[in-house]
Amino acid sequence: QQVALNDAPVEGAQYQSPTPNNNSNSMSRQGAASNQHGSAVSVESWSISDVSRWLTSISLSQYQSAFQEGAVDGSLLCELTDDDLRNTLGVEHRLHRKKLLFSI
């Protein structure tokens, strides 16, 4: 899988499946991707632009404006819940919400 970060493709992005944390409504994601130089880039360190490029990479670019308006960066992305996606960011399609949550 390839994820674009800082205008450069990230080869072999690796994401762990979400695991529940202390808050049962949010998921803890410890995903990391390697940039073209081989250094690890944590999802939590992504900028708003990185999140926007990631949405395109998973074929959900229709949500870019909502994520940008909500100032969703990597650290906030990791804390989003199904309720946040639906009621705050307007992701109505249930499978789109599942894809977002499991792709992080």
PDB file of C-alpha atoms in Angstrom:
ATOM      1  CA  GLN A   1       0.000   0.000   0.000  1.00  0.00           C
ATOM      2  CA  GLN A   2       1.217   3.481  -0.807  1.00  0.00           C
ATOM      3  CA  VAL A   3       0.356   6.626   1.130  1.00  0.00           C
ATOM      4  CA  ALA A   4       1.402  10.083   0.014  1.00  0.00           C
ATOM      5  CA  LEU A   5       3.011  12.201   2.712  1.00  0.00           C
ATOM      6  CA  ASN A   6       4.692  15.555   2.177  1.00  0.00           C
ATOM      7  CA  ASP A   7       4.114  15.267  -1.582  1.00  0.00           C
ATOM      8  CA  ALA A   8       6.159  12.052  -1.743  1.00  0.00           C
ATOM      9  CA  PRO A   9       4.732   8.553  -1.961  1.00  0.00           C
ATOM     10  CA  VAL A  10       5.258   6.390   1.079  1.00  0.00           C
ATOM     11  CA  GLU A  11       6.166   2.870   0.105  1.00  0.00           C
ATOM     12  CA  GLY A  12       4.887  -0.083   2.095  1.00  0.00           C
ATOM     13  CA  ALA A  13       2.688   1.823   4.517  1.00  0.00           C
ATOM     14  CA  GLN A  14       1.840  -0.452   7.386  1.00  0.00           C
ATOM     15  CA  TYR A  15      -1.197   0.056   9.559  1.00  0.00           C
ATOM     16  CA  GLN A  16      -2.124  -2.056  12.523  1.00  0.00           C
ATOM     17  CA  SER A  17      -5.724  -2.969  13.087  1.00  0.00           C
ATOM     18  CA  PRO A  18      -7.422  -0.579  15.488  1.00  0.00           C
ATOM     19  CA  THR A  19      -7.474  -1.727  19.083  1.00  0.00           C
ATOM     20  CA  PRO A  20      -9.763  -0.361  21.753  1.00  0.00           C
ATOM     21  CA  ASN A  21      -8.165   1.988  24.268  1.00  0.00           C
ATOM     22  CA  ASN A  22      -9.540   3.224  27.579  1.00  0.00           C
ATOM     23  CA  ASN A  23     -12.326   5.150  25.784  1.00  0.00           C
ATOM     24  CA  SER A  24     -14.693   2.600  24.292  1.00  0.00           C
ATOM     25  CA  ASN A  25     -15.897   5.143  21.702  1.00  0.00           C
ATOM     26  CA  SER A  26     -12.514   5.775  20.110  1.00  0.00           C
ATOM     27  CA  MET A  27      -9.800   3.587  18.728  1.00  0.00           C
ATOM     28  CA  SER A  28      -6.075   3.721  19.381  1.00  0.00           C
ATOM     29  CA  ARG A  29      -4.031   3.478  16.218  1.00  0.00           C
ATOM     30  CA  GLN A  30      -0.326   2.878  16.331  1.00  0.00           C
ATOM     31  CA  GLY A  31       0.149   2.883  12.563  1.00  0.00           C
ATOM     32  CA  ALA A  32       3.320   4.047  10.922  1.00  0.00           C
ATOM     33  CA  ALA A  33       4.478   4.368   7.368  1.00  0.00           C
ATOM     34  CA  SER A  34       7.955   4.552   5.923  1.00  0.00           C
ATOM     35  CA  ASN A  35       8.811   7.473   3.702  1.00  0.00           C
ATOM     36  CA  GLN A  36      10.959   7.204   0.594  1.00  0.00           C
ATOM     37  CA  HIS A  37      14.114   7.471   2.734  1.00  0.00           C
ATOM     38  CA  GLY A  38      13.076   4.571   4.945  1.00  0.00           C
ATOM     39  CA  SER A  39      12.318   6.612   8.089  1.00  0.00           C
ATOM     40  CA  ALA A  40       9.172   5.831  10.012  1.00  0.00           C
ATOM     41  CA  VAL A  41       6.386   8.399   9.834  1.00  0.00           C
ATOM     42  CA  SER A  42       3.788   8.011  12.548  1.00  0.00           C
ATOM     43  CA  VAL A  43       0.147   8.625  11.597  1.00  0.00           C
ATOM     44  CA  GLU A  44      -0.077  10.850  14.683  1.00  0.00           C
ATOM     45  CA  SER A  45       2.470  13.229  13.112  1.00  0.00           C
ATOM     46  CA  TRP A  46       0.521  13.715   9.852  1.00  0.00           C
ATOM     47  CA  SER A  47      -0.516  17.237   8.902  1.00  0.00           C
ATOM     48  CA  ILE A  48      -3.976  18.161   7.639  1.00  0.00           C
ATOM     49  CA  SER A  49      -2.560  17.958   4.088  1.00  0.00           C
ATOM     50  CA  ASP A  50      -1.186  14.473   4.781  1.00  0.00           C
ATOM     51  CA  VAL A  51      -4.631  13.330   5.929  1.00  0.00           C
ATOM     52  CA  SER A  52      -6.136  14.808   2.764  1.00  0.00           C
ATOM     53  CA  ARG A  53      -3.678  12.903   0.564  1.00  0.00           C
ATOM     54  CA  TRP A  54      -4.367   9.725   2.558  1.00  0.00           C
ATOM     55  CA  LEU A  55      -8.109  10.094   1.898  1.00  0.00           C
ATOM     56  CA  THR A  56      -7.328  10.185  -1.823  1.00  0.00           C
ATOM     57  CA  SER A  57      -5.100   7.111  -1.511  1.00  0.00           C
ATOM     58  CA  ILE A  58      -7.977   5.088  -0.022  1.00  0.00           C
ATOM     59  CA  SER A  59     -10.461   6.362  -2.651  1.00  0.00           C
ATOM     60  CA  LEU A  60     -12.442   8.563  -0.256  1.00  0.00           C
ATOM     61  CA  SER A  61     -11.388  11.986  -1.533  1.00  0.00           C
ATOM     62  CA  GLN A  62     -15.002  13.202  -1.421  1.00  0.00           C
ATOM     63  CA  TYR A  63     -14.468  13.769   2.320  1.00  0.00           C
ATOM     64  CA  GLN A  64     -11.356  15.950   1.979  1.00  0.00           C
ATOM     65  CA  SER A  65     -13.170  19.263   2.433  1.00  0.00           C
ATOM     66  CA  ALA A  66     -14.987  18.065   5.573  1.00  0.00           C
ATOM     67  CA  PHE A  67     -11.726  16.802   7.093  1.00  0.00           C
ATOM     68  CA  GLN A  68      -9.948  20.055   6.184  1.00  0.00           C
ATOM     69  CA  GLU A  69     -12.779  22.188   7.616  1.00  0.00           C
ATOM     70  CA  GLY A  70     -12.594  20.102  10.788  1.00  0.00           C
ATOM     71  CA  ALA A  71      -8.794  20.584  10.892  1.00  0.00           C
ATOM     72  CA  VAL A  72      -8.312  16.811  11.119  1.00  0.00           C
ATOM     73  CA  ASP A  73      -4.607  16.097  11.394  1.00  0.00           C
ATOM     74  CA  GLY A  74      -2.995  12.770  12.230  1.00  0.00           C
ATOM     75  CA  SER A  75      -3.407  12.961  15.983  1.00  0.00           C
ATOM     76  CA  LEU A  76      -7.099  13.860  15.696  1.00  0.00           C
ATOM     77  CA  LEU A  77      -7.588  11.241  12.978  1.00  0.00           C
ATOM     78  CA  CYS A  78      -6.435   8.577  15.429  1.00  0.00           C
ATOM     79  CA  GLU A  79      -9.092   9.609  17.935  1.00  0.00           C
ATOM     80  CA  LEU A  80     -12.094   9.820  15.586  1.00  0.00           C
ATOM     81  CA  THR A  81     -15.072   7.636  16.407  1.00  0.00           C
ATOM     82  CA  ASP A  82     -17.845   6.305  14.203  1.00  0.00           C
ATOM     83  CA  ASP A  83     -20.081   8.990  15.720  1.00  0.00           C
ATOM     84  CA  ASP A  84     -17.552  11.747  14.855  1.00  0.00           C
ATOM     85  CA  LEU A  85     -17.334  10.522  11.268  1.00  0.00           C
ATOM     86  CA  ARG A  86     -21.076  10.414  10.823  1.00  0.00           C
ATOM     87  CA  ASN A  87     -22.397  13.342  12.831  1.00  0.00           C
ATOM     88  CA  THR A  88     -19.520  15.818  12.652  1.00  0.00           C
ATOM     89  CA  LEU A  89     -17.754  15.055   9.376  1.00  0.00           C
ATOM     90  CA  GLY A  90     -20.817  13.918   7.424  1.00  0.00           C
ATOM     91  CA  VAL A  91     -19.649  10.440   6.427  1.00  0.00           C
ATOM     92  CA  GLU A  92     -23.115   8.911   6.059  1.00  0.00           C
ATOM     93  CA  HIS A  93     -22.204   5.681   4.281  1.00  0.00           C
ATOM     94  CA  ARG A  94     -21.581   2.992   6.898  1.00  0.00           C
ATOM     95  CA  LEU A  95     -19.004   1.153   4.787  1.00  0.00           C
ATOM     96  CA  HIS A  96     -17.075   4.383   4.217  1.00  0.00           C
ATOM     97  CA  ARG A  97     -16.916   4.883   7.989  1.00  0.00           C
ATOM     98  CA  LYS A  98     -15.699   1.296   8.443  1.00  0.00           C
ATOM     99  CA  LYS A  99     -13.083   1.758   5.743  1.00  0.00           C
ATOM    100  CA  LEU A 100     -11.826   4.954   7.371  1.00  0.00           C
ATOM    101  CA  LEU A 101     -11.615   3.416  10.835  1.00  0.00           C
ATOM    102  CA  PHE A 102      -9.875   0.253   9.664  1.00  0.00           C
ATOM    103  CA  SER A 103      -7.483   2.002   7.277  1.00  0.00           C
ATOM    104  CA  ILE A 104      -5.899   4.144   9.971  1.00  0.00           C
TER     105      ILE A 104
END
